Amino acid sequence: MRNTILQIICFLLCTLFFYAAAAKALDFGQFVADIAKSPLLANIPPAVTGGLTIGTEVAAALLVALPRTRKAGLFLSTFLMLCFSLYMGILYFFYTNIPCSCGGILGQMGYPAHIVFNIAFTLLAFTGILLQHFSLSYPSTKTTGA
């Protein structure tokens, strides 16, 4: 059961990160233009931030998808979702009229819904870390018949 839940979490994270990266890459010009409006990223060239964001999302998706790198992928996913949640929260509570730079349907969410969505995926990724840890720490209780 634990492994099945872990597989579902990894599938959801992989899907989220591939979708988000693809949506941003397909409309890279708009993505970079929106990043340029962020007061939190003012000192970093938007094309650099955009490229690193897309690359990191693809890396997280690939790491989570592969069993040998799943643990690293879950840690990266948790870190990314925590950073995205904090970023969105700071923009929402301390600034006005800053467009969301997320692509696709995620960019259409209002800030409160998007923050809740990000927090939910942060908790999901963290749950994946716990499930991965416990599935590796404890041997299976199944016994083989004699």
PDB file of C-alpha atoms in Angstrom:
ATOM      1  CA  MET A   1       0.000   0.000   0.000  1.00  0.00           C
ATOM      2  CA  ARG A   2       2.800   2.393   0.928  1.00  0.00           C
ATOM      3  CA  ASN A   3       4.521   1.748  -2.396  1.00  0.00           C
ATOM      4  CA  THR A   4       1.306   2.378  -4.327  1.00  0.00           C
ATOM      5  CA  ILE A   5       0.797   5.740  -2.614  1.00  0.00           C
ATOM      6  CA  LEU A   6       4.434   6.622  -3.280  1.00  0.00           C
ATOM      7  CA  GLN A   7       3.986   5.730  -6.964  1.00  0.00           C
ATOM      8  CA  ILE A   8       0.915   7.978  -7.184  1.00  0.00           C
ATOM      9  CA  ILE A   9       2.746  10.866  -5.513  1.00  0.00           C
ATOM     10  CA  CYS A  10       5.693  10.478  -7.892  1.00  0.00           C
ATOM     11  CA  PHE A  11       3.351  10.348 -10.890  1.00  0.00           C
ATOM     12  CA  LEU A  12       1.597  13.541  -9.754  1.00  0.00           C
ATOM     13  CA  LEU A  13       4.879  15.375  -9.163  1.00  0.00           C
ATOM     14  CA  CYS A  14       6.328  14.205 -12.455  1.00  0.00           C
ATOM     15  CA  THR A  15       3.195  15.306 -14.298  1.00  0.00           C
ATOM     16  CA  LEU A  16       3.131  18.678 -12.543  1.00  0.00           C
ATOM     17  CA  PHE A  17       6.770  19.498 -13.257  1.00  0.00           C
ATOM     18  CA  PHE A  18       6.729  18.343 -16.882  1.00  0.00           C
ATOM     19  CA  TYR A  19       3.502  20.251 -17.506  1.00  0.00           C
ATOM     20  CA  ALA A  20       4.758  23.422 -15.821  1.00  0.00           C
ATOM     21  CA  ALA A  21       8.095  23.303 -17.662  1.00  0.00           C
ATOM     22  CA  ALA A  22       6.433  22.661 -21.017  1.00  0.00           C
ATOM     23  CA  ALA A  23       3.890  25.458 -20.545  1.00  0.00           C
ATOM     24  CA  LYS A  24       6.665  27.912 -19.670  1.00  0.00           C
ATOM     25  CA  ALA A  25       8.923  26.764 -22.503  1.00  0.00           C
ATOM     26  CA  LEU A  26       6.150  26.955 -25.091  1.00  0.00           C
ATOM     27  CA  ASP A  27       5.485  30.591 -24.187  1.00  0.00           C
ATOM     28  CA  PHE A  28       9.001  31.479 -23.073  1.00  0.00           C
ATOM     29  CA  GLY A  29       8.718  35.114 -24.178  1.00  0.00           C
ATOM     30  CA  GLN A  30       5.687  35.737 -21.975  1.00  0.00           C
ATOM     31  CA  PHE A  31       7.213  33.746 -19.121  1.00  0.00           C
ATOM     32  CA  VAL A  32      10.370  35.863 -19.202  1.00  0.00           C
ATOM     33  CA  ALA A  33       8.341  39.087 -19.528  1.00  0.00           C
ATOM     34  CA  ASP A  34       6.341  38.159 -16.407  1.00  0.00           C
ATOM     35  CA  ILE A  35       9.502  37.264 -14.482  1.00  0.00           C
ATOM     36  CA  ALA A  36      10.937  40.672 -15.401  1.00  0.00           C
ATOM     37  CA  LYS A  37       8.052  42.302 -13.492  1.00  0.00           C
ATOM     38  CA  SER A  38       8.878  40.512 -10.253  1.00  0.00           C
ATOM     39  CA  PRO A  39      10.454  42.782  -7.637  1.00  0.00           C
ATOM     40  CA  LEU A  40      11.946  39.723  -5.937  1.00  0.00           C
ATOM     41  CA  LEU A  41      13.957  38.760  -9.012  1.00  0.00           C
ATOM     42  CA  ALA A  42      14.966  42.248 -10.143  1.00  0.00           C
ATOM     43  CA  ASN A  43      18.722  41.621  -9.874  1.00  0.00           C
ATOM     44  CA  ILE A  44      18.734  38.439 -11.960  1.00  0.00           C
ATOM     45  CA  PRO A  45      18.393  38.520 -15.758  1.00  0.00           C
ATOM     46  CA  PRO A  46      14.894  37.149 -16.541  1.00  0.00           C
ATOM     47  CA  ALA A  47      16.181  34.783 -19.259  1.00  0.00           C
ATOM     48  CA  VAL A  48      18.571  33.223 -16.726  1.00  0.00           C
ATOM     49  CA  THR A  49      15.816  32.826 -14.122  1.00  0.00           C
ATOM     50  CA  GLY A  50      13.476  31.426 -16.771  1.00  0.00           C
ATOM     51  CA  GLY A  51      15.969  28.918 -18.104  1.00  0.00           C
ATOM     52  CA  LEU A  52      17.005  27.764 -14.644  1.00  0.00           C
ATOM     53  CA  THR A  53      13.378  27.388 -13.570  1.00  0.00           C
ATOM     54  CA  ILE A  54      12.433  25.277 -16.584  1.00  0.00           C
ATOM     55  CA  GLY A  55      15.619  23.212 -16.322  1.00  0.00           C
ATOM     56  CA  THR A  56      15.108  22.570 -12.626  1.00  0.00           C
ATOM     57  CA  GLU A  57      11.490  21.548 -13.157  1.00  0.00           C
ATOM     58  CA  VAL A  58      12.510  19.068 -15.865  1.00  0.00           C
ATOM     59  CA  ALA A  59      15.292  17.742 -13.618  1.00  0.00           C
ATOM     60  CA  ALA A  60      12.835  17.253 -10.732  1.00  0.00           C
ATOM     61  CA  ALA A  61      10.406  15.405 -13.009  1.00  0.00           C
ATOM     62  CA  LEU A  62      13.122  13.108 -14.355  1.00  0.00           C
ATOM     63  CA  LEU A  63      14.604  12.415 -10.918  1.00  0.00           C
ATOM     64  CA  VAL A  64      11.198  11.530  -9.467  1.00  0.00           C
ATOM     65  CA  ALA A  65      10.355   9.335 -12.461  1.00  0.00           C
ATOM     66  CA  LEU A  66      13.393   7.103 -12.109  1.00  0.00           C
ATOM     67  CA  PRO A  67      13.508   4.686  -9.150  1.00  0.00           C
ATOM     68  CA  ARG A  68      17.276   5.044  -8.662  1.00  0.00           C
ATOM     69  CA  THR A  69      17.034   8.840  -8.318  1.00  0.00           C
ATOM     70  CA  ARG A  70      13.593   9.067  -6.727  1.00  0.00           C
ATOM     71  CA  LYS A  71      14.856  10.094  -3.283  1.00  0.00           C
ATOM     72  CA  ALA A  72      16.826  13.025  -4.724  1.00  0.00           C
ATOM     73  CA  GLY A  73      13.821  13.908  -6.882  1.00  0.00           C
ATOM     74  CA  LEU A  74      11.508  13.981  -3.891  1.00  0.00           C
ATOM     75  CA  PHE A  75      13.892  16.246  -1.981  1.00  0.00           C
ATOM     76  CA  LEU A  76      14.240  18.551  -4.990  1.00  0.00           C
ATOM     77  CA  SER A  77      10.466  18.551  -5.503  1.00  0.00           C
ATOM     78  CA  THR A  78       9.829  19.458  -1.873  1.00  0.00           C
ATOM     79  CA  PHE A  79      12.425  22.226  -2.030  1.00  0.00           C
ATOM     80  CA  LEU A  80      11.030  23.627  -5.295  1.00  0.00           C
ATOM     81  CA  MET A  81       7.426  23.563  -4.140  1.00  0.00           C
ATOM     82  CA  LEU A  82       8.389  25.197  -0.843  1.00  0.00           C
ATOM     83  CA  CYS A  83      10.290  27.934  -2.716  1.00  0.00           C
ATOM     84  CA  PHE A  84       7.419  28.456  -5.181  1.00  0.00           C
ATOM     85  CA  SER A  85       4.933  28.629  -2.283  1.00  0.00           C
ATOM     86  CA  LEU A  86       7.019  31.178  -0.395  1.00  0.00           C
ATOM     87  CA  TYR A  87       7.596  33.215  -3.549  1.00  0.00           C
ATOM     88  CA  MET A  88       3.881  33.309  -4.365  1.00  0.00           C
ATOM     89  CA  GLY A  89       2.987  34.132  -0.767  1.00  0.00           C
ATOM     90  CA  ILE A  90       5.428  37.036  -0.615  1.00  0.00           C
ATOM     91  CA  LEU A  91       4.162  38.450  -3.925  1.00  0.00           C
ATOM     92  CA  TYR A  92       0.545  38.097  -2.842  1.00  0.00           C
ATOM     93  CA  PHE A  93       0.872  39.586   0.635  1.00  0.00           C
ATOM     94  CA  PHE A  94       3.489  42.290   0.045  1.00  0.00           C
ATOM     95  CA  TYR A  95       3.114  43.463  -3.565  1.00  0.00           C
ATOM     96  CA  THR A  96       0.279  44.402  -5.887  1.00  0.00           C
ATOM     97  CA  ASN A  97      -0.374  43.776  -9.570  1.00  0.00           C
ATOM     98  CA  ILE A  98       2.467  41.306 -10.097  1.00  0.00           C
ATOM     99  CA  PRO A  99       1.472  38.786 -12.778  1.00  0.00           C
ATOM    100  CA  CYS A 100       1.921  35.117 -12.093  1.00  0.00           C
ATOM    101  CA  SER A 101       4.690  33.784 -14.294  1.00  0.00           C
ATOM    102  CA  CYS A 102       3.405  30.212 -14.230  1.00  0.00           C
ATOM    103  CA  GLY A 103       2.283  28.928 -17.578  1.00  0.00           C
ATOM    104  CA  GLY A 104      -0.786  27.071 -18.701  1.00  0.00           C
ATOM    105  CA  ILE A 105      -3.708  26.501 -16.383  1.00  0.00           C
ATOM    106  CA  LEU A 106      -1.554  27.185 -13.328  1.00  0.00           C
ATOM    107  CA  GLY A 107      -1.071  30.769 -14.481  1.00  0.00           C
ATOM    108  CA  GLN A 108      -4.842  31.194 -14.646  1.00  0.00           C
ATOM    109  CA  MET A 109      -5.323  30.458 -10.945  1.00  0.00           C
ATOM    110  CA  GLY A 110      -5.734  33.352  -8.582  1.00  0.00           C
ATOM    111  CA  TYR A 111      -2.959  33.840  -6.041  1.00  0.00           C
ATOM    112  CA  PRO A 112      -4.848  32.331  -3.051  1.00  0.00           C
ATOM    113  CA  ALA A 113      -5.789  29.172  -4.987  1.00  0.00           C
ATOM    114  CA  HIS A 114      -2.295  28.887  -6.414  1.00  0.00           C
ATOM    115  CA  ILE A 115      -0.694  29.227  -2.973  1.00  0.00           C
ATOM    116  CA  VAL A 116      -2.963  26.492  -1.582  1.00  0.00           C
ATOM    117  CA  PHE A 117      -2.188  24.314  -4.620  1.00  0.00           C
ATOM    118  CA  ASN A 118       1.560  24.812  -4.098  1.00  0.00           C
ATOM    119  CA  ILE A 119       1.354  24.067  -0.382  1.00  0.00           C
ATOM    120  CA  ALA A 120      -0.643  20.912  -1.114  1.00  0.00           C
ATOM    121  CA  PHE A 121       2.053  19.729  -3.550  1.00  0.00           C
ATOM    122  CA  THR A 122       4.768  20.676  -1.051  1.00  0.00           C
ATOM    123  CA  LEU A 123       3.085  18.430   1.520  1.00  0.00           C
ATOM    124  CA  LEU A 124       2.611  15.723  -1.094  1.00  0.00           C
ATOM    125  CA  ALA A 125       6.322  15.786  -1.979  1.00  0.00           C
ATOM    126  CA  PHE A 126       7.290  15.727   1.700  1.00  0.00           C
ATOM    127  CA  THR A 127       4.949  12.784   2.238  1.00  0.00           C
ATOM    128  CA  GLY A 128       6.753  11.082  -0.640  1.00  0.00           C
ATOM    129  CA  ILE A 129      10.067  11.570   1.188  1.00  0.00           C
ATOM    130  CA  LEU A 130       8.622   9.940   4.299  1.00  0.00           C
ATOM    131  CA  LEU A 131       7.131   7.041   2.348  1.00  0.00           C
ATOM    132  CA  GLN A 132      10.384   6.535   0.438  1.00  0.00           C
ATOM    133  CA  HIS A 133      12.346   6.535   3.681  1.00  0.00           C
ATOM    134  CA  PHE A 134      10.064   4.075   5.437  1.00  0.00           C
ATOM    135  CA  SER A 135       9.764   1.775   2.438  1.00  0.00           C
ATOM    136  CA  LEU A 136      13.577   1.544   2.335  1.00  0.00           C
ATOM    137  CA  SER A 137      14.030   1.297   6.106  1.00  0.00           C
ATOM    138  CA  TYR A 138      11.710  -1.571   6.839  1.00  0.00           C
ATOM    139  CA  PRO A 139      11.876  -4.911   5.082  1.00  0.00           C
ATOM    140  CA  SER A 140       8.719  -6.320   3.653  1.00  0.00           C
ATOM    141  CA  THR A 141       6.606  -8.307   6.110  1.00  0.00           C
ATOM    142  CA  LYS A 142       5.570 -10.759   3.398  1.00  0.00           C
ATOM    143  CA  THR A 143       6.691 -14.299   3.943  1.00  0.00           C
ATOM    144  CA  THR A 144       7.184 -16.890   1.305  1.00  0.00           C
ATOM    145  CA  GLY A 145       5.478 -20.216   1.585  1.00  0.00           C
ATOM    146  CA  ALA A 146       7.580 -23.314   2.187  1.00  0.00           C
TER     147      ALA A 146
END
